[in-house]
Amino acid sequence: MSNKVQIFDTTLRDGEQAPGFSMNVDEKIKLAHHLQKLNVDVIEAGFPIASEGDFEAVSEIAKTLKGPEIAGLARANKKDIARAWEALKYSQKGRIHVFIATSEIHMRHKLRMEPEEVLERAVKSVEFARGFTDNVEFSAEDATRSDPDFLAEIFTEVVKAGAKIINIPDTVGYTTPDEFTKLVRYLKEKISKVKDVLISVHCHNDLGLAVANTIAGIKAGARQVECTINGIGERAGNASLEEIVMILNIRKDVVDCYTDVDPKRIYPTSRTLSLITGIPVQPNKAIIGRNAFAHEAGIHQDGVLKEETTYEIIKPEDIGLSSSTLVLGKHSGRHALKTRLKTLGYEFSDDELNRIFKKFKQLADKKKEVYDEDLEVLVAEESLREYKKYRLDSVNFASGSNMIPVATIQIKIDGKPFEEVGCGDGPVDAVYNAIEKIVKGKCKLTRFIISAITSGSDALGEVTVHIEEEGLSSIGRGTNTDIVVASAEAFINALNRLDVKKKMTQKKEFNL
Ligand code: KIV
Ligand code: ZN
């Protein structure tokens, strides 16, 4: 058996399904390009029948992305499978991922089907999918709460029907490493009597064991793991890609397996995902959290200064987090910027670089030193250039200890200019009141988060806002050295995303 573990990234499907993480088509395509550079083996790009937006994202990614296989999810029925293939058919390597639940609890209460019917449906669906491609994966949803003998039977039959990959999901994050090892070993033994197929595991993190269970699965013989960037996903999330990859890199002595992922692309990919979704990574998150390389305790700092390996098992640069002290400033030219961006793993066309350079100069005029983190913000903004209904032209405000804060806003909506004045409890409130007067929306601000991206009083401030309107929610981000301007940008960004969501409203509800 080969020691290569295939990385099946499901950030754009299982990850995107989680509340607050939805992405529009452009954002999904952007992230898919990052996943390609990260060198994952399979990208699950979405669930094509779930909505027009999902369909479009999967088909665009299938058409344009070279390298990784592109998978699309389908329930075990002809309509879902045909729709999935319709989106995947342009891919050089399209994979139909068919699933049906196999646990007693799901079969009885959700599917209202007898086990024999589930078995028959699974086989028929795999046969139907095989009519489009020989690259068919079958998942037994809620496998870890299913009867192992029934699982063995259904897997055996779908393999006979032509499934090439068998996925064992711990859908509700219920299993433990020892238990999962036994299950994976048992199923592998049973199935390999029929044919040599690729065994895959898909673990959720409800008990905080997703990565541990995934590693247990690999040790038991799984050679595909399903995971997400930053561990995002349904409820407590999926197994985190960066943790699995780094465990396999660092602990070869305990798990003698490898992946083809380029670890230096981990940080840029993780950061892009947080910038797209507006949801920051928790500071203490393993591998990519802000504090993952911060040594606070004196005794630790002393140790690291004497010998890095005393307290550091991973170097920041291993995951593409630059430890360089090279700082750009207002005298830096286009070449220096291009070189620095290349070191950080970003390459741009001349047009893109020109736009970034212009913004870099504006920033460098306001800030003496431009750090890598600042550059990443500029890169992310360039990456997220998209159709925009709302554009912020200017924001001016006055505020002080003896006056009522007042703000003037100029916005273009579909190219038409609008101007309003607003007052409020503070300058941000005044700005938001002025914007609300213009957009006349019923949207409600539900969260407002301010953080500094770099240190110093001239740091770039990052504002993230969550807004809601008639059951739809959206997240916006703004970055500026002026926190009030950043707040206005964040609100406008959230309105643009909400607008995109409104256009894709027919998103059907699915109970996976
Ligand atoms: O968690 C799960 O069971 C899934 C399947 C659709 C693979 O996401
Ligand atoms: Zn899942």
Short mmCIF file of C-alpha atoms and ligand atoms in Angstrom, two decimals:
data_model
loop_
_atom_site.label_atom_id
_atom_site.label_comp_id
_atom_site.label_asym_id
_atom_site.label_seq_id
_atom_site.Cartn_x
_atom_site.Cartn_y
_atom_site.Cartn_z
CA MET A 1 0.00 0.00 0.00
CA SER A 2 1.29 3.44 -0.93
CA ASN A 3 2.11 5.86 1.87
CA LYS A 4 0.73 8.84 0.00
CA VAL A 5 -2.40 10.28 1.62
CA GLN A 6 -4.68 12.14 -0.78
CA ILE A 7 -5.98 15.45 0.51
CA PHE A 8 -9.65 15.95 -0.36
CA ASP A 9 -10.43 19.54 0.50
CA THR A 10 -14.08 20.26 1.26
CA THR A 11 -13.76 23.89 2.38
CA LEU A 12 -15.97 24.98 -0.51
CA ARG A 13 -18.67 22.41 0.28
CA ASP A 14 -18.81 21.22 3.90
CA GLY A 15 -16.94 24.34 5.07
CA GLU A 16 -19.11 26.75 3.14
CA GLN A 17 -22.24 25.03 4.45
CA ALA A 18 -21.54 26.28 7.99
CA PRO A 19 -23.39 29.41 9.15
CA GLY A 20 -21.45 32.59 8.45
CA PHE A 21 -19.06 30.97 5.96
CA SER A 22 -21.03 31.27 2.76
CA MET A 23 -19.09 32.59 -0.23
CA ASN A 24 -20.18 33.96 -3.55
CA VAL A 25 -19.06 32.46 -6.87
CA ASP A 26 -16.06 34.79 -7.34
CA GLU A 27 -14.87 34.14 -3.82
CA LYS A 28 -15.14 30.38 -4.31
CA ILE A 29 -13.14 30.55 -7.51
CA LYS A 30 -10.53 32.65 -5.75
CA LEU A 31 -10.20 30.14 -2.95
CA ALA A 32 -10.08 27.25 -5.41
CA HIS A 33 -7.02 28.83 -7.02
CA HIS A 34 -5.37 28.97 -3.62
CA LEU A 35 -6.22 25.31 -3.03
CA GLN A 36 -4.65 24.46 -6.38
CA LYS A 37 -1.43 26.25 -5.36
CA LEU A 38 -1.56 24.45 -2.03
CA ASN A 39 -1.50 21.31 -4.19
CA VAL A 40 -4.44 19.42 -2.72
CA ASP A 41 -5.47 16.32 -4.66
CA VAL A 42 -9.23 16.87 -4.76
CA ILE A 43 -11.35 20.01 -4.36
CA GLU A 44 -14.97 19.40 -3.45
CA ALA A 45 -16.30 22.55 -5.06
CA GLY A 46 -19.92 22.36 -3.92
CA PHE A 47 -23.29 20.67 -4.01
CA PRO A 48 -24.52 21.55 -7.51
CA ILE A 49 -28.22 20.87 -7.00
CA ALA A 50 -28.39 22.98 -3.83
CA SER A 51 -28.61 26.33 -5.65
CA GLU A 52 -27.81 28.14 -8.88
CA GLY A 53 -24.82 29.70 -7.11
CA ASP A 54 -23.44 26.30 -6.11
CA PHE A 55 -23.94 24.97 -9.61
CA GLU A 56 -22.20 27.96 -11.18
CA ALA A 57 -19.27 27.77 -8.76
CA VAL A 58 -18.72 24.05 -9.38
CA SER A 59 -18.95 24.39 -13.15
CA GLU A 60 -16.66 27.46 -13.27
CA ILE A 61 -14.08 25.72 -11.09
CA ALA A 62 -14.40 22.54 -13.18
CA LYS A 63 -13.85 24.53 -16.38
CA THR A 64 -10.92 26.62 -15.28
CA LEU A 65 -8.90 24.74 -12.69
CA LYS A 66 -6.17 22.40 -13.88
CA GLY A 67 -4.46 19.97 -11.58
CA PRO A 68 -6.67 18.79 -8.74
CA GLU A 69 -9.69 16.58 -9.28
CA ILE A 70 -12.95 18.49 -8.86
CA ALA A 71 -15.72 16.79 -6.90
CA GLY A 72 -19.41 17.67 -6.68
CA LEU A 73 -21.74 16.29 -4.03
CA ALA A 74 -25.00 14.52 -4.86
CA ARG A 75 -27.62 12.70 -2.81
CA ALA A 76 -28.34 9.17 -3.94
CA ASN A 77 -30.89 10.05 -6.61
CA LYS A 78 -30.78 10.54 -10.38
CA LYS A 79 -31.64 14.24 -10.34
CA ASP A 80 -28.83 15.18 -7.97
CA ILE A 81 -26.31 13.00 -9.78
CA ALA A 82 -27.22 14.29 -13.26
CA ARG A 83 -27.02 17.87 -12.00
CA ALA A 84 -23.65 17.21 -10.37
CA TRP A 85 -22.28 15.83 -13.64
CA GLU A 86 -23.74 18.73 -15.61
CA ALA A 87 -21.53 21.01 -13.49
CA LEU A 88 -18.51 18.72 -13.47
CA LYS A 89 -18.41 17.58 -17.06
CA TYR A 90 -15.87 20.20 -18.18
CA SER A 91 -13.33 19.13 -15.62
CA GLN A 92 -10.35 17.09 -16.76
CA LYS A 93 -10.93 14.97 -13.67
CA GLY A 94 -14.48 15.33 -12.39
CA ARG A 95 -15.63 13.20 -9.47
CA ILE A 96 -19.23 12.52 -8.49
CA HIS A 97 -19.55 12.15 -4.73
CA VAL A 98 -22.73 10.26 -3.90
CA PHE A 99 -23.94 9.87 -0.33
CA ILE A 100 -26.77 8.29 1.62
CA ALA A 101 -27.21 7.79 5.36
CA THR A 102 -26.69 4.31 6.77
CA SER A 103 -27.29 4.63 10.52
CA GLU A 104 -30.48 3.27 12.02
CA ILE A 105 -31.35 6.72 13.39
CA HIS A 106 -30.94 8.47 10.01
CA MET A 107 -32.58 5.73 7.96
CA ARG A 108 -35.63 5.56 10.22
CA HIS A 109 -36.20 9.23 11.06
CA LYS A 110 -34.71 11.18 8.17
CA LEU A 111 -34.93 8.93 5.13
CA ARG A 112 -37.86 6.83 6.37
CA MET A 113 -36.39 3.92 4.44
CA GLU A 114 -35.65 0.33 5.32
CA PRO A 115 -31.98 -0.76 5.18
CA GLU A 116 -32.69 -2.93 2.10
CA GLU A 117 -34.09 0.12 0.28
CA VAL A 118 -31.05 2.19 1.25
CA LEU A 119 -28.77 -0.54 -0.05
CA GLU A 120 -30.64 -0.75 -3.33
CA ARG A 121 -30.71 3.03 -3.75
CA ALA A 122 -26.95 3.27 -3.06
CA VAL A 123 -26.12 0.62 -5.67
CA LYS A 124 -28.47 2.09 -8.30
CA SER A 125 -27.06 5.58 -7.71
CA VAL A 126 -23.47 4.46 -8.08
CA GLU A 127 -24.39 2.60 -11.27
CA PHE A 128 -26.12 5.72 -12.57
CA ALA A 129 -23.13 7.91 -11.69
CA ARG A 130 -20.83 5.43 -13.42
CA GLY A 131 -22.78 6.14 -16.60
CA PHE A 132 -21.13 9.59 -16.55
CA THR A 133 -17.67 8.85 -15.19
CA ASP A 134 -15.61 6.10 -13.61
CA ASN A 135 -14.53 8.54 -10.90
CA VAL A 136 -17.29 7.88 -8.35
CA GLU A 137 -17.00 8.23 -4.59
CA PHE A 138 -19.57 6.80 -2.22
CA SER A 139 -20.12 8.07 1.35
CA ALA A 140 -22.16 6.33 4.03
CA GLU A 141 -23.41 9.28 6.02
CA ASP A 142 -23.29 8.78 9.81
CA ALA A 143 -21.09 5.72 9.27
CA THR A 144 -19.71 5.76 12.80
CA ARG A 145 -23.21 5.28 14.26
CA SER A 146 -24.13 2.64 11.69
CA ASP A 147 -24.10 -1.12 12.13
CA PRO A 148 -20.59 -2.15 10.95
CA ASP A 149 -21.95 -5.27 9.23
CA PHE A 150 -24.51 -3.24 7.29
CA LEU A 151 -21.75 -0.77 6.38
CA ALA A 152 -19.54 -3.59 5.16
CA GLU A 153 -22.41 -4.91 3.06
CA ILE A 154 -23.32 -1.56 1.48
CA PHE A 155 -19.66 -0.69 0.78
CA THR A 156 -19.09 -4.11 -0.77
CA GLU A 157 -22.09 -3.72 -3.05
CA VAL A 158 -21.27 -0.17 -4.17
CA VAL A 159 -17.71 -1.21 -4.93
CA LYS A 160 -19.09 -4.01 -7.09
CA ALA A 161 -21.30 -1.38 -8.74
CA GLY A 162 -18.20 0.65 -9.63
CA ALA A 163 -17.42 3.07 -6.77
CA LYS A 164 -13.66 3.79 -6.70
CA ILE A 165 -13.52 5.60 -3.39
CA ILE A 166 -15.32 4.60 -0.21
CA ASN A 167 -15.72 7.34 2.37
CA ILE A 168 -16.37 6.69 6.07
CA PRO A 169 -17.78 9.86 7.62
CA ASP A 170 -17.98 10.55 11.32
CA THR A 171 -20.84 12.89 10.47
CA VAL A 172 -21.68 13.98 14.00
CA GLY A 173 -18.16 13.88 15.43
CA TYR A 174 -19.07 11.02 17.75
CA THR A 175 -16.31 8.45 17.45
CA THR A 176 -12.97 8.20 19.25
CA PRO A 177 -9.57 7.28 17.79
CA ASP A 178 -9.51 3.69 19.12
CA GLU A 179 -13.05 2.98 18.03
CA PHE A 180 -12.47 4.54 14.60
CA THR A 181 -9.27 2.55 14.07
CA LYS A 182 -11.23 -0.68 14.63
CA LEU A 183 -14.02 0.36 12.26
CA VAL A 184 -11.70 1.47 9.44
CA ARG A 185 -9.59 -1.70 9.75
CA TYR A 186 -12.67 -3.91 9.76
CA LEU A 187 -14.18 -2.23 6.69
CA LYS A 188 -10.90 -2.16 4.80
CA GLU A 189 -10.43 -5.85 5.36
CA LYS A 190 -13.97 -6.68 4.24
CA ILE A 191 -13.90 -4.44 1.14
CA SER A 192 -10.41 -5.34 -0.07
CA LYS A 193 -11.62 -8.93 -0.40
CA VAL A 194 -13.81 -7.57 -3.23
CA LYS A 195 -11.44 -5.07 -4.83
CA ASP A 196 -8.65 -2.71 -3.91
CA VAL A 197 -10.39 0.62 -3.39
CA LEU A 198 -9.31 3.90 -1.91
CA ILE A 199 -10.56 4.24 1.66
CA SER A 200 -11.37 7.76 2.76
CA VAL A 201 -12.28 9.29 6.14
CA HIS A 202 -14.30 12.42 6.85
CA CYS A 203 -14.33 13.50 10.50
CA HIS A 204 -16.29 16.24 12.24
CA ASN A 205 -15.07 17.99 15.35
CA ASP A 206 -18.02 17.94 17.75
CA LEU A 207 -15.92 16.37 20.51
CA GLY A 208 -12.69 18.04 19.40
CA LEU A 209 -11.40 14.75 17.97
CA ALA A 210 -11.67 15.34 14.21
CA VAL A 211 -7.92 15.47 13.56
CA ALA A 212 -7.11 12.67 16.03
CA ASN A 213 -9.74 10.46 14.42
CA THR A 214 -8.45 11.31 10.94
CA ILE A 215 -4.92 10.31 11.94
CA ALA A 216 -6.32 7.11 13.46
CA GLY A 217 -8.06 6.49 10.11
CA ILE A 218 -4.78 6.92 8.23
CA LYS A 219 -3.01 4.55 10.59
CA ALA A 220 -5.77 2.02 9.98
CA GLY A 221 -5.28 2.21 6.20
CA ALA A 222 -7.26 5.22 4.88
CA ARG A 223 -5.38 6.90 2.04
CA GLN A 224 -7.74 9.82 1.45
CA VAL A 225 -8.71 12.35 4.13
CA GLU A 226 -11.48 14.90 3.81
CA CYS A 227 -10.69 18.15 5.56
CA THR A 228 -11.02 21.93 5.41
CA ILE A 229 -8.86 25.01 5.69
CA ASN A 230 -8.99 26.44 9.24
CA GLY A 231 -11.12 23.40 10.16
CA ILE A 232 -14.33 25.17 9.11
CA GLY A 233 -17.48 23.13 8.54
CA GLU A 234 -20.85 22.08 9.88
CA ARG A 235 -21.26 22.82 13.63
CA ALA A 236 -17.84 22.45 15.31
CA GLY A 237 -16.23 22.02 11.90
CA ASN A 238 -14.29 19.41 9.96
CA ALA A 239 -10.80 18.07 10.48
CA SER A 240 -8.37 20.88 9.84
CA LEU A 241 -6.21 20.43 6.73
CA GLU A 242 -3.24 22.32 8.11
CA GLU A 243 -3.13 20.24 11.29
CA ILE A 244 -3.27 16.92 9.39
CA VAL A 245 -0.59 18.01 6.91
CA MET A 246 1.76 19.25 9.62
CA ILE A 247 1.27 16.15 11.79
CA LEU A 248 2.27 14.01 8.82
CA ASN A 249 5.24 16.31 8.14
CA ILE A 250 6.51 16.49 11.68
CA ARG A 251 5.68 13.08 13.17
CA LYS A 252 6.88 10.73 10.44
CA ASP A 253 8.20 8.61 13.27
CA VAL A 254 4.62 7.80 14.34
CA VAL A 255 2.74 7.99 11.03
CA ASP A 256 4.91 7.08 8.09
CA CYS A 257 2.73 8.74 5.44
CA TYR A 258 2.98 11.92 3.39
CA THR A 259 0.83 14.34 1.40
CA ASP A 260 1.70 16.42 -1.68
CA VAL A 261 0.54 19.64 -0.02
CA ASP A 262 3.02 22.52 -0.14
CA PRO A 263 3.13 23.55 3.54
CA LYS A 264 4.42 27.01 2.62
CA ARG A 265 1.04 27.74 1.04
CA ILE A 266 -0.84 26.97 4.26
CA TYR A 267 -0.71 30.44 5.76
CA PRO A 268 -1.65 32.40 2.58
CA THR A 269 -4.57 30.03 1.98
CA SER A 270 -5.78 30.21 5.56
CA ARG A 271 -5.52 33.99 5.60
CA THR A 272 -7.39 34.32 2.29
CA LEU A 273 -10.23 32.22 3.66
CA SER A 274 -10.57 34.43 6.74
CA LEU A 275 -10.44 37.55 4.62
CA ILE A 276 -13.11 36.23 2.27
CA THR A 277 -15.47 35.09 5.01
CA GLY A 278 -14.67 37.86 7.47
CA ILE A 279 -14.28 35.27 10.21
CA PRO A 280 -10.91 35.43 11.91
CA VAL A 281 -9.04 32.33 13.04
CA GLN A 282 -9.08 31.85 16.81
CA PRO A 283 -5.73 33.15 18.16
CA ASN A 284 -4.75 29.85 19.79
CA LYS A 285 -5.65 27.69 16.76
CA ALA A 286 -2.93 25.08 16.14
CA ILE A 287 -0.58 25.84 13.23
CA ILE A 288 -2.17 29.04 11.93
CA GLY A 289 -3.51 30.94 14.97
CA ARG A 290 -1.94 34.33 15.70
CA ASN A 291 -0.43 32.96 18.92
CA ALA A 292 0.83 29.69 17.45
CA PHE A 293 4.36 31.09 17.29
CA ALA A 294 4.15 33.66 20.10
CA HIS A 295 6.19 32.89 23.20
CA GLU A 296 4.94 34.99 26.08
CA ALA A 297 6.30 33.38 29.24
CA GLY A 298 9.78 34.62 30.19
CA ILE A 299 11.08 31.12 30.67
CA HIS A 300 9.92 30.15 27.18
CA GLN A 301 11.38 33.28 25.58
CA ASP A 302 14.66 32.62 27.30
CA GLY A 303 14.68 29.03 26.02
CA VAL A 304 13.79 29.99 22.42
CA LEU A 305 16.49 32.67 22.36
CA LYS A 306 19.07 30.12 23.48
CA GLU A 307 17.87 27.36 21.16
CA GLU A 308 14.70 27.59 19.02
CA THR A 309 13.88 23.91 19.31
CA THR A 310 13.40 24.17 23.09
CA TYR A 311 9.83 25.35 22.62
CA GLU A 312 9.31 25.51 18.85
CA ILE A 313 8.40 22.38 16.89
CA ILE A 314 7.37 24.29 13.75
CA LYS A 315 9.02 27.38 12.28
CA PRO A 316 6.70 30.15 11.05
CA GLU A 317 8.32 29.99 7.62
CA ASP A 318 7.47 26.27 7.37
CA ILE A 319 3.84 27.23 6.83
CA GLY A 320 4.58 30.30 4.74
CA LEU A 321 4.38 32.82 7.55
CA SER A 322 7.23 35.15 6.83
CA SER A 323 9.63 35.80 9.68
CA SER A 324 11.52 38.30 7.56
CA THR A 325 12.18 41.72 8.97
CA LEU A 326 12.22 43.34 5.53
CA VAL A 327 9.73 46.17 5.67
CA LEU A 328 8.60 48.18 2.66
CA GLY A 329 7.96 51.91 2.81
CA LYS A 330 7.03 54.88 0.65
CA HIS A 331 10.36 54.80 -1.20
CA SER A 332 9.95 51.18 -2.23
CA GLY A 333 9.34 50.69 -5.94
CA ARG A 334 7.21 48.36 -7.97
CA HIS A 335 10.06 45.86 -8.28
CA ALA A 336 10.57 45.66 -4.51
CA LEU A 337 6.83 45.17 -4.06
CA LYS A 338 6.69 42.47 -6.73
CA THR A 339 9.68 40.65 -5.21
CA ARG A 340 8.22 40.82 -1.72
CA LEU A 341 4.84 39.56 -2.93
CA LYS A 342 6.57 36.71 -4.73
CA THR A 343 8.40 35.74 -1.53
CA LEU A 344 5.01 35.65 0.18
CA GLY A 345 3.78 33.32 -2.55
CA TYR A 346 1.72 35.75 -4.66
CA GLU A 347 2.17 36.36 -8.35
CA PHE A 348 0.16 38.90 -10.32
CA SER A 349 -0.35 40.07 -13.86
CA ASP A 350 0.97 43.54 -14.72
CA ASP A 351 -2.52 45.04 -14.40
CA GLU A 352 -3.12 43.47 -11.02
CA LEU A 353 0.30 44.53 -9.80
CA ASN A 354 -0.34 48.10 -10.96
CA ARG A 355 -3.54 48.27 -8.94
CA ILE A 356 -1.86 46.81 -5.87
CA PHE A 357 1.08 49.16 -6.28
CA LYS A 358 -1.22 52.18 -6.39
CA LYS A 359 -2.89 51.11 -3.16
CA PHE A 360 0.49 50.29 -1.64
CA LYS A 361 1.70 53.83 -2.34
CA GLN A 362 -1.43 55.32 -0.76
CA LEU A 363 -0.90 53.16 2.30
CA ALA A 364 2.83 53.90 2.49
CA ASP A 365 2.02 57.62 2.46
CA LYS A 366 -0.12 57.16 5.56
CA LYS A 367 2.07 54.58 7.29
CA LYS A 368 5.84 54.73 7.54
CA GLU A 369 6.36 51.00 7.35
CA VAL A 370 4.33 48.51 5.36
CA TYR A 371 4.53 45.01 6.81
CA ASP A 372 3.77 41.66 5.20
CA GLU A 373 0.41 41.58 6.97
CA ASP A 374 -0.46 44.94 5.39
CA LEU A 375 0.51 43.59 1.97
CA GLU A 376 -1.73 40.59 2.49
CA VAL A 377 -4.65 42.91 3.03
CA LEU A 378 -3.90 44.67 -0.26
CA VAL A 379 -3.58 41.30 -1.98
CA ALA A 380 -6.88 40.13 -0.54
CA GLU A 381 -8.61 43.32 -1.66
CA GLU A 382 -7.29 42.82 -5.18
CA SER A 383 -8.38 39.20 -5.07
CA LEU A 384 -11.86 40.17 -4.03
CA ARG A 385 -12.47 42.71 -6.73
CA GLU A 386 -15.90 41.73 -7.83
CA TYR A 387 -19.11 43.13 -9.15
CA LYS A 388 -20.18 45.86 -6.75
CA LYS A 389 -23.59 47.47 -6.57
CA TYR A 390 -22.43 49.90 -3.88
CA ARG A 391 -19.22 51.90 -4.09
CA LEU A 392 -17.94 54.20 -1.39
CA ASP A 393 -16.69 57.46 -2.89
CA SER A 394 -15.90 59.45 0.23
CA VAL A 395 -16.47 59.57 3.94
CA ASN A 396 -15.86 62.65 6.09
CA PHE A 397 -16.70 63.12 9.71
CA ALA A 398 -16.21 65.43 12.66
CA SER A 399 -16.28 64.34 16.25
CA GLY A 400 -14.92 65.52 19.60
CA SER A 401 -15.61 65.73 23.31
CA ASN A 402 -17.90 68.78 22.96
CA MET A 403 -19.83 68.09 19.77
CA ILE A 404 -22.36 65.69 18.34
CA PRO A 405 -20.50 63.47 15.88
CA VAL A 406 -21.54 64.13 12.30
CA ALA A 407 -20.61 62.37 9.05
CA THR A 408 -21.06 63.00 5.32
CA ILE A 409 -21.09 60.02 3.00
CA GLN A 410 -20.92 59.83 -0.79
CA ILE A 411 -21.86 56.52 -2.34
CA LYS A 412 -22.57 55.29 -5.87
CA ILE A 413 -25.36 52.77 -6.27
CA ASP A 414 -25.23 51.10 -9.67
CA GLY A 415 -23.13 54.06 -10.79
CA LYS A 416 -25.59 56.75 -9.57
CA PRO A 417 -24.15 59.15 -6.95
CA PHE A 418 -25.85 59.74 -3.55
CA GLU A 419 -24.85 61.93 -0.63
CA GLU A 420 -26.17 62.04 2.95
CA VAL A 421 -25.34 63.46 6.34
CA GLY A 422 -25.84 61.55 9.56
CA CYS A 423 -25.36 62.15 13.29
CA GLY A 424 -24.79 59.56 15.95
CA ASP A 425 -23.41 58.52 19.32
CA GLY A 426 -19.91 58.37 17.86
CA PRO A 427 -18.30 58.86 14.45
CA VAL A 428 -18.95 55.25 13.37
CA ASP A 429 -22.59 55.53 14.40
CA ALA A 430 -22.87 58.81 12.45
CA VAL A 431 -21.34 57.18 9.35
CA TYR A 432 -23.67 54.19 9.62
CA ASN A 433 -26.72 56.40 10.04
CA ALA A 434 -25.75 58.34 6.91
CA ILE A 435 -25.29 55.12 4.92
CA GLU A 436 -28.61 53.74 6.17
CA LYS A 437 -30.36 56.93 5.01
CA ILE A 438 -28.99 56.36 1.50
CA VAL A 439 -29.65 52.65 1.19
CA LYS A 440 -33.02 52.90 2.95
CA GLY A 441 -32.51 49.29 3.90
CA LYS A 442 -34.14 47.33 6.62
CA CYS A 443 -30.81 45.77 7.41
CA LYS A 444 -29.71 45.40 11.01
CA LEU A 445 -26.14 45.50 12.24
CA THR A 446 -25.70 42.38 14.36
CA ARG A 447 -21.95 42.36 15.04
CA PHE A 448 -19.14 44.87 14.88
CA ILE A 449 -15.53 43.80 15.47
CA ILE A 450 -12.46 46.04 15.36
CA SER A 451 -8.90 44.72 15.40
CA ALA A 452 -5.44 46.01 14.53
CA ILE A 453 -3.60 44.11 11.82
CA THR A 454 -0.13 45.41 12.57
CA SER A 455 1.27 47.06 15.69
CA GLY A 456 1.78 50.77 16.36
CA SER A 457 -0.61 53.70 16.46
CA ASP A 458 -0.46 53.96 12.64
CA ALA A 459 -1.47 50.31 12.25
CA LEU A 460 -4.01 49.17 9.69
CA GLY A 461 -7.31 48.69 11.48
CA GLU A 462 -9.60 45.89 10.36
CA VAL A 463 -13.34 46.14 10.86
CA THR A 464 -15.66 43.20 10.40
CA VAL A 465 -19.42 43.69 10.45
CA HIS A 466 -22.28 41.25 10.30
CA ILE A 467 -25.59 42.51 8.94
CA GLU A 468 -29.00 40.89 8.55
CA GLU A 469 -31.98 41.67 6.35
CA GLU A 470 -35.15 39.61 6.10
CA GLY A 471 -33.50 36.38 7.13
CA LEU A 472 -30.40 36.87 4.99
CA SER A 473 -27.11 37.68 6.64
CA SER A 474 -23.81 38.88 5.33
CA ILE A 475 -20.36 39.78 6.54
CA GLY A 476 -18.26 42.72 5.40
CA ARG A 477 -14.69 43.73 5.95
CA GLY A 478 -12.85 47.00 5.71
CA THR A 479 -9.23 47.91 6.35
CA ASN A 480 -7.76 51.34 6.65
CA THR A 481 -5.38 53.26 8.86
CA ASP A 482 -8.48 55.26 9.82
CA ILE A 483 -10.85 53.07 11.75
CA VAL A 484 -13.94 55.14 10.86
CA VAL A 485 -13.18 54.83 7.14
CA ALA A 486 -12.57 51.09 7.67
CA SER A 487 -16.00 50.89 9.33
CA ALA A 488 -17.66 52.57 6.34
CA GLU A 489 -15.83 50.22 3.94
CA ALA A 490 -16.89 47.20 5.99
CA PHE A 491 -20.56 48.24 5.90
CA ILE A 492 -20.45 48.83 2.12
CA ASN A 493 -18.70 45.49 1.61
CA ALA A 494 -21.41 43.75 3.66
CA LEU A 495 -24.13 45.46 1.59
CA ASN A 496 -22.48 44.25 -1.63
CA ARG A 497 -22.33 40.69 -0.35
CA LEU A 498 -25.93 40.87 0.80
CA ASP A 499 -26.87 42.06 -2.67
CA VAL A 500 -25.14 39.03 -4.23
CA LYS A 501 -26.95 36.78 -1.76
CA LYS A 502 -30.30 38.33 -2.60
CA LYS A 503 -29.61 37.48 -6.25
CA MET A 504 -29.04 33.88 -5.32
CA THR A 505 -31.94 33.67 -2.92
CA GLN A 506 -33.51 30.56 -4.32
CA LYS A 507 -31.01 28.57 -2.33
CA LYS A 508 -33.00 25.51 -1.43
CA GLU A 509 -32.94 24.15 2.06
CA PHE A 510 -31.33 20.77 2.36
CA ASN A 511 -31.25 18.54 5.33
CA LEU A 512 -28.07 16.63 4.84
O1 KIV B 1 -20.45 14.71 7.27
C1 KIV B 1 -20.88 14.04 6.34
O2 KIV B 1 -21.38 12.93 6.52
C2 KIV B 1 -20.81 14.60 5.00
C3 KIV B 1 -21.11 13.68 3.87
C4 KIV B 1 -21.95 14.32 2.85
C5 KIV B 1 -19.81 13.15 3.32
O3 KIV B 1 -20.45 15.74 4.83
ZN ZN B 2 -19.37 16.47 6.64
#
